[in-house]
JSON list of C-alpha atoms and ligand atoms in Angstrom, two decimals:
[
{"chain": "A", "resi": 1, "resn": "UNK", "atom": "CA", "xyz": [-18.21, -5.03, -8.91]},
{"chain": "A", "resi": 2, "resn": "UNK", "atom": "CA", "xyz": [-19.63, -8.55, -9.11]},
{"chain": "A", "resi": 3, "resn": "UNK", "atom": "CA", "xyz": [-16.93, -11.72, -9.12]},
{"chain": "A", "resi": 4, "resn": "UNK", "atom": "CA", "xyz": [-17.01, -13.73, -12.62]},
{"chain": "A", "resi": 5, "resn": "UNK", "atom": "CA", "xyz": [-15.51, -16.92, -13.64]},
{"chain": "A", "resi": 6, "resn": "UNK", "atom": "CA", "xyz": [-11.67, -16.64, -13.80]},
{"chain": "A", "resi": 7, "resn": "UNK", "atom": "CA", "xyz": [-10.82, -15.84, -17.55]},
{"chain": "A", "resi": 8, "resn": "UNK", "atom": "CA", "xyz": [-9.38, -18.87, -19.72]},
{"chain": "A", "resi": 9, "resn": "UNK", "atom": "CA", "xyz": [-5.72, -19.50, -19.60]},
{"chain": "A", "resi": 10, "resn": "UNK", "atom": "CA", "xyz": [-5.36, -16.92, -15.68]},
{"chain": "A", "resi": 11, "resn": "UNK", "atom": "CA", "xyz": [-2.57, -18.37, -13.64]},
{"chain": "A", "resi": 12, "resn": "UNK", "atom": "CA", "xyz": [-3.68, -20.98, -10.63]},
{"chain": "A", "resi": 13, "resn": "UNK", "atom": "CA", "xyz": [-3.99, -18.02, -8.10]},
{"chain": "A", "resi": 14, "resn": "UNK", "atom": "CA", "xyz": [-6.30, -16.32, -9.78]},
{"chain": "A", "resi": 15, "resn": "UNK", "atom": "CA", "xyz": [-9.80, -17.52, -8.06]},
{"chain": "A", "resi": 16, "resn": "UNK", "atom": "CA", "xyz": [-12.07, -15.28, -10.09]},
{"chain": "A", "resi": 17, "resn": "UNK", "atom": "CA", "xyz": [-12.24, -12.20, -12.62]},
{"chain": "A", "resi": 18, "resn": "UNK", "atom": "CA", "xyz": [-13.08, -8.54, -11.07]},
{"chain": "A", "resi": 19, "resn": "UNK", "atom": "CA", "xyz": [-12.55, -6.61, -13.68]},
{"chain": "A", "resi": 20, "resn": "UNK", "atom": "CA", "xyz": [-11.89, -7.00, -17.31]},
{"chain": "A", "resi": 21, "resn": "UNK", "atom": "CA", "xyz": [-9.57, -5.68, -19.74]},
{"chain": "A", "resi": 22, "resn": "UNK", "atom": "CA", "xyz": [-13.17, -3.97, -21.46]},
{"chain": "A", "resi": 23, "resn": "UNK", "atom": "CA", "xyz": [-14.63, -3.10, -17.97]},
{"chain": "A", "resi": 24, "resn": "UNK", "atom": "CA", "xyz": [-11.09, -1.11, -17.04]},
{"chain": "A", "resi": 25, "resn": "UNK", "atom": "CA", "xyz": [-10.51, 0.45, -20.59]},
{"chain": "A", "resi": 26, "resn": "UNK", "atom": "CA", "xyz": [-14.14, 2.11, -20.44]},
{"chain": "A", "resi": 27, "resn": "UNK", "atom": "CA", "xyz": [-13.67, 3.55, -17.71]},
{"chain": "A", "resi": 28, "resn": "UNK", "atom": "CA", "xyz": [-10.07, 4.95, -17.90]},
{"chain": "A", "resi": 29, "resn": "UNK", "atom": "CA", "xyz": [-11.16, 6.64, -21.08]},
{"chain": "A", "resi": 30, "resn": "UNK", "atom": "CA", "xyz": [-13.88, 8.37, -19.18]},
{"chain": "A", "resi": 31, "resn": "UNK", "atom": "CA", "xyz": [-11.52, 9.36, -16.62]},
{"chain": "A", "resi": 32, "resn": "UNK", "atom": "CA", "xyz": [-9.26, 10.58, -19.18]},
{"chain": "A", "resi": 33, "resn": "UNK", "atom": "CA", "xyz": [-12.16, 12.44, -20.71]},
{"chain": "A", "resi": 34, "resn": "UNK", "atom": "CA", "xyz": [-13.04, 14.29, -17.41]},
{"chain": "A", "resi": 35, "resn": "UNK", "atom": "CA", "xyz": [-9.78, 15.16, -16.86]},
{"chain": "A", "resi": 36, "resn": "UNK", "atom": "CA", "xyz": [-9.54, 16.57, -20.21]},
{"chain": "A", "resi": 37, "resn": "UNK", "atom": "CA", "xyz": [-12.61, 18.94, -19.68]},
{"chain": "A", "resi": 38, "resn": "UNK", "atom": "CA", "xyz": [-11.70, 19.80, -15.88]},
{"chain": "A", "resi": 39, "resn": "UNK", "atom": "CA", "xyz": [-8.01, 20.71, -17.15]},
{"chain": "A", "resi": 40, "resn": "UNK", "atom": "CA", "xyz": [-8.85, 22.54, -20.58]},
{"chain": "A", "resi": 41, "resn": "UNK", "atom": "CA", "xyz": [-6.09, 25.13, -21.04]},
{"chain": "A", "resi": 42, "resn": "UNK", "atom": "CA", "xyz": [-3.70, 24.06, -18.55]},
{"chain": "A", "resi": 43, "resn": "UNK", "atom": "CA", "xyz": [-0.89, 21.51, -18.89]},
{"chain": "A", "resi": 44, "resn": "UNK", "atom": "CA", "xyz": [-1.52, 19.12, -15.90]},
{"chain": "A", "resi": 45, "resn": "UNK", "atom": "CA", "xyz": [1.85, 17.16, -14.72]},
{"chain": "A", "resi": 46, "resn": "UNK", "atom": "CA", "xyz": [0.76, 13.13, -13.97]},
{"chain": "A", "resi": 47, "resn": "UNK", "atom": "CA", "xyz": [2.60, 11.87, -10.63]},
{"chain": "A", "resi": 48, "resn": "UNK", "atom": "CA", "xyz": [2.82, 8.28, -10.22]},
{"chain": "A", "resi": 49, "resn": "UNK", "atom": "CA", "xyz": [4.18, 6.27, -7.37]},
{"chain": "A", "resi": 50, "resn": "UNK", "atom": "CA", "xyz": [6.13, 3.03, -8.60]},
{"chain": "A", "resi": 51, "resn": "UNK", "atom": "CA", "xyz": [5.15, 0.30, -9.49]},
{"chain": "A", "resi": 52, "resn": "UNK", "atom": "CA", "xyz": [1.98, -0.47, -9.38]},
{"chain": "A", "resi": 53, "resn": "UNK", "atom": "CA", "xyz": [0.25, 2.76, -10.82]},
{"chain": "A", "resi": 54, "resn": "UNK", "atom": "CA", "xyz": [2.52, 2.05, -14.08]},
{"chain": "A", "resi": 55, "resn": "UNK", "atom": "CA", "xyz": [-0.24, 0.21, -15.98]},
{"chain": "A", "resi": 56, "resn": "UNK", "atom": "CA", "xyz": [-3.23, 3.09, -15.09]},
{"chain": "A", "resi": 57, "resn": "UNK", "atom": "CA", "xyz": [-1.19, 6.01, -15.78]},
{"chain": "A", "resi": 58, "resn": "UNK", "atom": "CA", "xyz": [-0.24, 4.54, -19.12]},
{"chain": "A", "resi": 59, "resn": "UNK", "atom": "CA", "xyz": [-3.51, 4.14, -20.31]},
{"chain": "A", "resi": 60, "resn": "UNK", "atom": "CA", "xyz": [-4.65, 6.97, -18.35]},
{"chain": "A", "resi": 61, "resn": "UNK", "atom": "CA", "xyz": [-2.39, 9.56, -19.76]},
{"chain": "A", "resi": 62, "resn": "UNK", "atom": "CA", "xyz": [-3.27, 8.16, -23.48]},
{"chain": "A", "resi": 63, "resn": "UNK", "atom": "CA", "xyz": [-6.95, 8.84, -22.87]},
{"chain": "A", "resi": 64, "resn": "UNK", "atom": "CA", "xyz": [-6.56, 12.61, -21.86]},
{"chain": "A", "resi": 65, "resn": "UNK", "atom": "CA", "xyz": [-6.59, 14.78, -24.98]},
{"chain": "A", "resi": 66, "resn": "UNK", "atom": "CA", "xyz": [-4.75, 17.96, -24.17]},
{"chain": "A", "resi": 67, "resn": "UNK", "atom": "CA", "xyz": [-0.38, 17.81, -23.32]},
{"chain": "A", "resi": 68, "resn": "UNK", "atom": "CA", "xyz": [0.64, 16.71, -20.27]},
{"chain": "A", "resi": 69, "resn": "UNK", "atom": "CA", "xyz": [3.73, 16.22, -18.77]},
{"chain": "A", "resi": 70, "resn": "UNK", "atom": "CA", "xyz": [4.81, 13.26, -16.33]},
{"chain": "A", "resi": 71, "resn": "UNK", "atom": "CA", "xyz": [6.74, 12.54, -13.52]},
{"chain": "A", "resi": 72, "resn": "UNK", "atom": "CA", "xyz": [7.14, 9.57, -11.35]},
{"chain": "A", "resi": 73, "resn": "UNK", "atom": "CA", "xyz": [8.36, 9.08, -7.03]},
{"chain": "A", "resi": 74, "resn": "UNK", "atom": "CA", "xyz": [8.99, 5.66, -5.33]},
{"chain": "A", "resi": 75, "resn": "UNK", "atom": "CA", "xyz": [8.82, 5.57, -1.60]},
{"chain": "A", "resi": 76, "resn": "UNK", "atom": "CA", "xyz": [9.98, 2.39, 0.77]},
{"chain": "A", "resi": 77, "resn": "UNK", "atom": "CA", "xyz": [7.75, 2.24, 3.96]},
{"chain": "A", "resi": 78, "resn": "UNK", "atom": "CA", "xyz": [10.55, -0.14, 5.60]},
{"chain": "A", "resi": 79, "resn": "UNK", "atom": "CA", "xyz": [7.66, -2.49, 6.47]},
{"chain": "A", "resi": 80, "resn": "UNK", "atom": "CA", "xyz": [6.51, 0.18, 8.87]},
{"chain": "A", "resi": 81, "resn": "UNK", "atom": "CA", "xyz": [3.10, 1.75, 9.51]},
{"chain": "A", "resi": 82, "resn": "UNK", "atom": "CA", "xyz": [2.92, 4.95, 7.28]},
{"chain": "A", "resi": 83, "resn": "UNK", "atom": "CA", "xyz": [1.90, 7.12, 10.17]},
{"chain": "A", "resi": 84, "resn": "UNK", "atom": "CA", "xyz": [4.60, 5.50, 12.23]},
{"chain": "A", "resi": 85, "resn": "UNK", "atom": "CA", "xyz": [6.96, 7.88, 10.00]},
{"chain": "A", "resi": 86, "resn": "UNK", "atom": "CA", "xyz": [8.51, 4.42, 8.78]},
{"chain": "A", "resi": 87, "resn": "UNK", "atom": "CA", "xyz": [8.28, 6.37, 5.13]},
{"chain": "A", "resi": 88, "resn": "UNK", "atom": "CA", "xyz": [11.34, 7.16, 2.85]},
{"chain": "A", "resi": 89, "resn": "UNK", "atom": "CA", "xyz": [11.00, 8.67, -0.55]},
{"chain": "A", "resi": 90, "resn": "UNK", "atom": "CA", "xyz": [13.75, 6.42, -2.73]},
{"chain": "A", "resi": 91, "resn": "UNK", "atom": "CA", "xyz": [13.01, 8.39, -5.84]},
{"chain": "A", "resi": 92, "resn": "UNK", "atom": "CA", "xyz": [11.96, 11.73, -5.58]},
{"chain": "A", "resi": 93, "resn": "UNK", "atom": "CA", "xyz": [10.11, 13.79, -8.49]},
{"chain": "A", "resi": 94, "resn": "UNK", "atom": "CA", "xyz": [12.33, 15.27, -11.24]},
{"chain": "A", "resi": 95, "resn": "UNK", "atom": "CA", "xyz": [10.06, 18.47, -12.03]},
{"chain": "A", "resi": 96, "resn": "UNK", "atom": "CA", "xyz": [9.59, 21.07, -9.35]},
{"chain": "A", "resi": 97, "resn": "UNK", "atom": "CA", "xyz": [5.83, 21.49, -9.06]},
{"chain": "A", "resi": 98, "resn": "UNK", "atom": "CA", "xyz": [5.39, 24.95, -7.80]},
{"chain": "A", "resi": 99, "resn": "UNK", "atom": "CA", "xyz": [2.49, 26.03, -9.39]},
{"chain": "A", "resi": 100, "resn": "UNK", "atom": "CA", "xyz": [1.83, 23.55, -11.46]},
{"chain": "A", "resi": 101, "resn": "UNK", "atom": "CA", "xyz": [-1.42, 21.69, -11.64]},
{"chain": "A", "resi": 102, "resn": "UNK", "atom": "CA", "xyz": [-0.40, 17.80, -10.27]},
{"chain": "A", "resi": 103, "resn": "UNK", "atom": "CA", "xyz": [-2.67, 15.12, -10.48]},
{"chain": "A", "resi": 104, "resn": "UNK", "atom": "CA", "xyz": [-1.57, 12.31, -8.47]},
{"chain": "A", "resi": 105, "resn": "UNK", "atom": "CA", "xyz": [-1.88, 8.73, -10.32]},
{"chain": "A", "resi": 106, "resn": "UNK", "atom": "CA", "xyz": [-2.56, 6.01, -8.01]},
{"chain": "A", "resi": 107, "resn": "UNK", "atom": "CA", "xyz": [-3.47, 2.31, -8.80]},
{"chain": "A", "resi": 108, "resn": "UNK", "atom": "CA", "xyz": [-5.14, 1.63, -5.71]},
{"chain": "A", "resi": 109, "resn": "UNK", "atom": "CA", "xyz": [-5.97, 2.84, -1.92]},
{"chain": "A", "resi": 110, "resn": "UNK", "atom": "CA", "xyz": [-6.82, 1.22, 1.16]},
{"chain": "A", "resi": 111, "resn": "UNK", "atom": "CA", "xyz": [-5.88, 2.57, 4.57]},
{"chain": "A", "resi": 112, "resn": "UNK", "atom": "CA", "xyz": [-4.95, 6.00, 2.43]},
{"chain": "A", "resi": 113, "resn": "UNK", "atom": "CA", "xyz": [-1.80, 6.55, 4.32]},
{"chain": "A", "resi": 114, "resn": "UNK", "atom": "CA", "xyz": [0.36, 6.55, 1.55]},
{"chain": "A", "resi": 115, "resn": "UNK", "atom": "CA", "xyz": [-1.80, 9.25, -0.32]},
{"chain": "A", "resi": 116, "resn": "UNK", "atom": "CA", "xyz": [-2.28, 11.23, 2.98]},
{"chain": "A", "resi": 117, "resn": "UNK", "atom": "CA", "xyz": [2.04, 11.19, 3.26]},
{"chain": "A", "resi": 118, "resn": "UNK", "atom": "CA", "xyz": [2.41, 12.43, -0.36]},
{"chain": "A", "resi": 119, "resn": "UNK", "atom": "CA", "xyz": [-0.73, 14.78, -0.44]},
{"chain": "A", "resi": 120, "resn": "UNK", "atom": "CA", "xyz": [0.80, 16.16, 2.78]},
{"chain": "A", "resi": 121, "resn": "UNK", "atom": "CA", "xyz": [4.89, 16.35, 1.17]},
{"chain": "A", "resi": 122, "resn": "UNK", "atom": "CA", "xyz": [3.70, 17.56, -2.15]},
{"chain": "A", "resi": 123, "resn": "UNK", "atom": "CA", "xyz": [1.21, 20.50, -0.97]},
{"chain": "A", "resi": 124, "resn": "UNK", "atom": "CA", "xyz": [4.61, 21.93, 0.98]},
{"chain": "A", "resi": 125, "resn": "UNK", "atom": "CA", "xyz": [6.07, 22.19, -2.72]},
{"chain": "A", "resi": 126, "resn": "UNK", "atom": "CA", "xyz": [3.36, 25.19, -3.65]},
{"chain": "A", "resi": 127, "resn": "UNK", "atom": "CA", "xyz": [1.56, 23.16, -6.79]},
{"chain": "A", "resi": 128, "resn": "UNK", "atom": "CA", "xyz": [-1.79, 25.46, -8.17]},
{"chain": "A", "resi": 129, "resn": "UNK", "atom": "CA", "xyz": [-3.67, 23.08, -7.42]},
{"chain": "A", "resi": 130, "resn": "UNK", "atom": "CA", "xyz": [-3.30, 19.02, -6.75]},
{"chain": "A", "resi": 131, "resn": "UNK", "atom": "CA", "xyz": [-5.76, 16.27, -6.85]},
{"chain": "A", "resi": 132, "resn": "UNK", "atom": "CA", "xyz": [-5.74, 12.60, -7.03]},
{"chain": "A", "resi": 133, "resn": "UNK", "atom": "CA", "xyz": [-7.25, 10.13, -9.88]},
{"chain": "A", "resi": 134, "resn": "UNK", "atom": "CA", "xyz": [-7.46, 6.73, -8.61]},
{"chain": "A", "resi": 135, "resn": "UNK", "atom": "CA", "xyz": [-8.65, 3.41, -10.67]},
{"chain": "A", "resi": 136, "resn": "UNK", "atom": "CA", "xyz": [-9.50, 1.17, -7.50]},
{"chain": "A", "resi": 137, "resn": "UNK", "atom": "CA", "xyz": [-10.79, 2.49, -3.87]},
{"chain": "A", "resi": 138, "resn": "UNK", "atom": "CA", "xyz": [-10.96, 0.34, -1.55]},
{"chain": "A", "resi": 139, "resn": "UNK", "atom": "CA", "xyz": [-12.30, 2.24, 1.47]},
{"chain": "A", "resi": 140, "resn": "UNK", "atom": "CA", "xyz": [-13.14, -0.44, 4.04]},
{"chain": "A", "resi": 141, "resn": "UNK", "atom": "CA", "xyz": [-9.93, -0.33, 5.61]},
{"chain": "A", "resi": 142, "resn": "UNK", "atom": "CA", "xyz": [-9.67, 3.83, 5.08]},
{"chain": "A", "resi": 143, "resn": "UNK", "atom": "CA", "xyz": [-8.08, 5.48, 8.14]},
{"chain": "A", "resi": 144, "resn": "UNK", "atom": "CA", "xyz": [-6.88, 8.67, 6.42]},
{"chain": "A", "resi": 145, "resn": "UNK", "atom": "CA", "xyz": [-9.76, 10.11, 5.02]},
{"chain": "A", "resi": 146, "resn": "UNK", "atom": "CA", "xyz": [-8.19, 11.54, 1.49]},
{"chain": "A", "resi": 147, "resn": "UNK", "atom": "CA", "xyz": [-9.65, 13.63, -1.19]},
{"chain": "A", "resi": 148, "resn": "UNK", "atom": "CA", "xyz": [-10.59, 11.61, -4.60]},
{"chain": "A", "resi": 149, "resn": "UNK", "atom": "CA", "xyz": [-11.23, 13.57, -7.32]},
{"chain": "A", "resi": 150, "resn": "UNK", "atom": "CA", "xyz": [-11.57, 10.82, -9.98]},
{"chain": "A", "resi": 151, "resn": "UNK", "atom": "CA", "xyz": [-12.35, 7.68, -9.02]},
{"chain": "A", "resi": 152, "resn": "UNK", "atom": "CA", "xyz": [-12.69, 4.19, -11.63]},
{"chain": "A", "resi": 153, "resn": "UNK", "atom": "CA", "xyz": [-14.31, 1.68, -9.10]},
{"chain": "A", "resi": 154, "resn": "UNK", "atom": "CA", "xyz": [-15.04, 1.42, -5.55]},
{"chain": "A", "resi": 155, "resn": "UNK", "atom": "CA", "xyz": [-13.71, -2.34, -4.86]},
{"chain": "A", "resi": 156, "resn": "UNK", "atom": "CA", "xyz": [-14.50, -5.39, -2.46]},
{"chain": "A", "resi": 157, "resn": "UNK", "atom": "CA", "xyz": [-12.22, -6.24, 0.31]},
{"chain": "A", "resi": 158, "resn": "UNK", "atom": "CA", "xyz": [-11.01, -8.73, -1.77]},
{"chain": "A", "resi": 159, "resn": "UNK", "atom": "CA", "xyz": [-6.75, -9.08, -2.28]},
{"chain": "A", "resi": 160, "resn": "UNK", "atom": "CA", "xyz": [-6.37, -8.28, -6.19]},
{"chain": "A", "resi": 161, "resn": "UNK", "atom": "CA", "xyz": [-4.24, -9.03, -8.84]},
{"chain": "A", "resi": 162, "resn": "UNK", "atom": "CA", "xyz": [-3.80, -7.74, -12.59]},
{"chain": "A", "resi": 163, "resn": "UNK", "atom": "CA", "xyz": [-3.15, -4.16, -14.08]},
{"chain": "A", "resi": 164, "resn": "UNK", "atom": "CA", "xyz": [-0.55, -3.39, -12.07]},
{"chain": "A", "resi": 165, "resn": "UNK", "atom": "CA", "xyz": [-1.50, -5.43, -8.42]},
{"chain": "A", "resi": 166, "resn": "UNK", "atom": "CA", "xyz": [1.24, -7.55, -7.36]},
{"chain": "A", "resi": 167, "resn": "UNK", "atom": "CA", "xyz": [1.03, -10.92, -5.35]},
{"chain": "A", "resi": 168, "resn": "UNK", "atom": "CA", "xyz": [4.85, -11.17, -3.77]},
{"chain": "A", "resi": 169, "resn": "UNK", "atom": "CA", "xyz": [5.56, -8.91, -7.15]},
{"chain": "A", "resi": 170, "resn": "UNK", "atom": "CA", "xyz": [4.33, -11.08, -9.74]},
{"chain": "A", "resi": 171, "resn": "UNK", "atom": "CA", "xyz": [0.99, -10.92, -11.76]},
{"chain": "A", "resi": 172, "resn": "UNK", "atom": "CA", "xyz": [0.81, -7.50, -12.26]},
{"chain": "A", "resi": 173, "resn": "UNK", "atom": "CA", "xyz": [0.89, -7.87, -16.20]},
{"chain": "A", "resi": 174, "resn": "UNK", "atom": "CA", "xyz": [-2.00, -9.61, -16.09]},
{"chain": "A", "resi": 175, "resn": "UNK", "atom": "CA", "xyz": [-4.53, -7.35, -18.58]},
{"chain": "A", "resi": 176, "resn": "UNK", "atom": "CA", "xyz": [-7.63, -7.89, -15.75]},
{"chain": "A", "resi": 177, "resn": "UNK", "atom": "CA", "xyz": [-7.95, -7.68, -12.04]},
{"chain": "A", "resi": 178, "resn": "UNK", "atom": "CA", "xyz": [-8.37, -10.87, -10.54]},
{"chain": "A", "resi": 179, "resn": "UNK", "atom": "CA", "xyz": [-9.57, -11.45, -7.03]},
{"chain": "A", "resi": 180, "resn": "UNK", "atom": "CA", "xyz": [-6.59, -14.38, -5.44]},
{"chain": "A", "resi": 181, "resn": "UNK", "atom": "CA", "xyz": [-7.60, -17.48, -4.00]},
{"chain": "A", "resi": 182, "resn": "UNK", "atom": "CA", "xyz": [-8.51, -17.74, -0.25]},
{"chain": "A", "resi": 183, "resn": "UNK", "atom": "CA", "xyz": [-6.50, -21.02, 0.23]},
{"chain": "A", "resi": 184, "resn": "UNK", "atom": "CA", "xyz": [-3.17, -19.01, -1.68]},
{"chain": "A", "resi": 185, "resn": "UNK", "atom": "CA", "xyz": [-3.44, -15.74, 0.91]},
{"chain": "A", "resi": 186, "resn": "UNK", "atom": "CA", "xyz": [-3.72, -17.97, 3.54]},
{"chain": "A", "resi": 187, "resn": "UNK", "atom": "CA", "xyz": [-0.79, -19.87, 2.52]},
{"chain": "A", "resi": 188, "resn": "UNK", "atom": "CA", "xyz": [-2.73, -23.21, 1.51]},
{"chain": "A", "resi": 189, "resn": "UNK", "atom": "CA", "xyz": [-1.91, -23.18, -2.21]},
{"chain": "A", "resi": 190, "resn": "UNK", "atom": "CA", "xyz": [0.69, -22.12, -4.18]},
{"chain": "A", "resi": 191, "resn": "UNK", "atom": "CA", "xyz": [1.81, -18.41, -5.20]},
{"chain": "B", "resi": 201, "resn": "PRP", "atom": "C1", "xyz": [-0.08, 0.25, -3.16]},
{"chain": "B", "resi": 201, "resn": "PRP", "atom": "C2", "xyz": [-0.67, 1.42, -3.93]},
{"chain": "B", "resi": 201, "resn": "PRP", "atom": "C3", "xyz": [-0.51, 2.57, -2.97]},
{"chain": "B", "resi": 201, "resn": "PRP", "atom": "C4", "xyz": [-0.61, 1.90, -1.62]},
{"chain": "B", "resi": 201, "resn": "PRP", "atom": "C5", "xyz": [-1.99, 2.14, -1.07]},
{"chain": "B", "resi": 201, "resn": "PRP", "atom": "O1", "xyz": [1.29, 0.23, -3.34]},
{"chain": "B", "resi": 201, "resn": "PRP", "atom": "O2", "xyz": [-0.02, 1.64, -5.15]},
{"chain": "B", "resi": 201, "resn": "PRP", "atom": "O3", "xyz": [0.73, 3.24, -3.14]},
{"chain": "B", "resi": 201, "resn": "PRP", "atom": "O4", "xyz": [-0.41, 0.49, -1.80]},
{"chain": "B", "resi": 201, "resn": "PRP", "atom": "O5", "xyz": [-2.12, 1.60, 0.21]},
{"chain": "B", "resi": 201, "resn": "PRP", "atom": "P1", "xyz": [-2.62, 2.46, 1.44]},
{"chain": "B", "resi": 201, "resn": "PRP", "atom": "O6", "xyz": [-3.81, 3.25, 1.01]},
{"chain": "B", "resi": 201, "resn": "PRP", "atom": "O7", "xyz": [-2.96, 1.42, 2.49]},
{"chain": "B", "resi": 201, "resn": "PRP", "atom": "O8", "xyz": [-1.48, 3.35, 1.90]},
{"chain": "B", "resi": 201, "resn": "PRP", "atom": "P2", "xyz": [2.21, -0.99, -2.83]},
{"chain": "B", "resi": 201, "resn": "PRP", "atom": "O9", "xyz": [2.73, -0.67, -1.46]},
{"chain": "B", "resi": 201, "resn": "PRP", "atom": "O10", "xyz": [1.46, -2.28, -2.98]},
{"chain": "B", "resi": 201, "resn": "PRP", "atom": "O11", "xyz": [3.45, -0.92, -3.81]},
{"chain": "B", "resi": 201, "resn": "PRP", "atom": "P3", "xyz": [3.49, -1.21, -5.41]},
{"chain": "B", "resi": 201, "resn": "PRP", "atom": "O12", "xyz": [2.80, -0.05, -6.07]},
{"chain": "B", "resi": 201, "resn": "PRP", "atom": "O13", "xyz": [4.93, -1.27, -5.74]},
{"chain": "B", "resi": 201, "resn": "PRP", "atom": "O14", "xyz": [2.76, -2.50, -5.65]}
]
């Protein structure tokens, strides 16, 4: 992933362009088309954790050819450390996924904790089989070392915005992922 010239028109806290809206389309339609040859016959059921995933799952779910059925959770981790137990699920899954085939929908991971929580809650629940598709990994912080099956981009340490990456919950309509100014994170300019 190589760090272009912030596109025309991006808002002030946007230092430079990641990925674009081409870059991020191509490759979530050959996500969806894996997914749509690994999955042939079966009716997988998309799990998304709010908000951020939104945007990927959207486009995600459009590129995979074959039914498929979706379902969404929202947890609140209080602040606190995943593996401090600090976790609460605010909005728990609608569909009971006992033997169904779930493929978790996830914008982004970095320490993995919130993946290794839900992998861990949602195995409990019996699913055939459940595996993770995830458009941005960024591993140099990884401390739970969780399963990827389909992976967009390995990423930069580099705080993002665009497609569904917030900055104090803005920006995350942005159509690109846009790497955020050194002198905003550290409070110099303006968010
Ligand atoms: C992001 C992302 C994952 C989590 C990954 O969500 O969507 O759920 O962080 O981080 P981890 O690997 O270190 O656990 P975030 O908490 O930013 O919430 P949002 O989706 O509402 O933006």
């Amino acid at each position: 992933m190589r760090l272009e010239a912030a596109p025309d028109g991006a808002p002030d806290v946007v230092g430079g362009l990641l990925l674009s809206r081409d870059q991020i389309a191509s490759r979530v339609r050959e996500m969806g088309e894996a997914i749509t040859t690994d999955y042939t016959g079966r009716e997988v059921v998309l799990v998304t954790v709010l908000r951020g995933g939104l945007f990927f799952l959207s486009d995600l779910c459009r590129a995979v050819a074959d039914p498929i059925r979706l379902d969404f959770m929202a947890i609140s981790s209080y602040g606190a450390p995943v593996q401090a137990g600090g976790v609460r699920i605010t909005k728990d899954l609608d569909e009971n996924i006992e033997g169904r085939d779930v493929l978790i929908v996830e914008d982004i991971i970095d320490t993995g904790l919130t993946l290794n929580y839900l992998l861990g809650m949602l195995r409990a629940r019996g699913p055939r089989s459940l595996e993770v598709a995830v458009l941005l990994d960024r591993d140099q912080r990884r401390i739970a070392d969780v399963p990827i099956a389909y992976r967009g981009f390995h990423m930069p340490d580099t705080f993002a915005v665009g497609y569904g990456l917030d900055l104090h919950g803005r920006y995350r309509n942005l159509p690109y992922i846009g790497s955020v100014r050194e002198d905003v994170l550290h409070g110099v300019g303006s968010a």
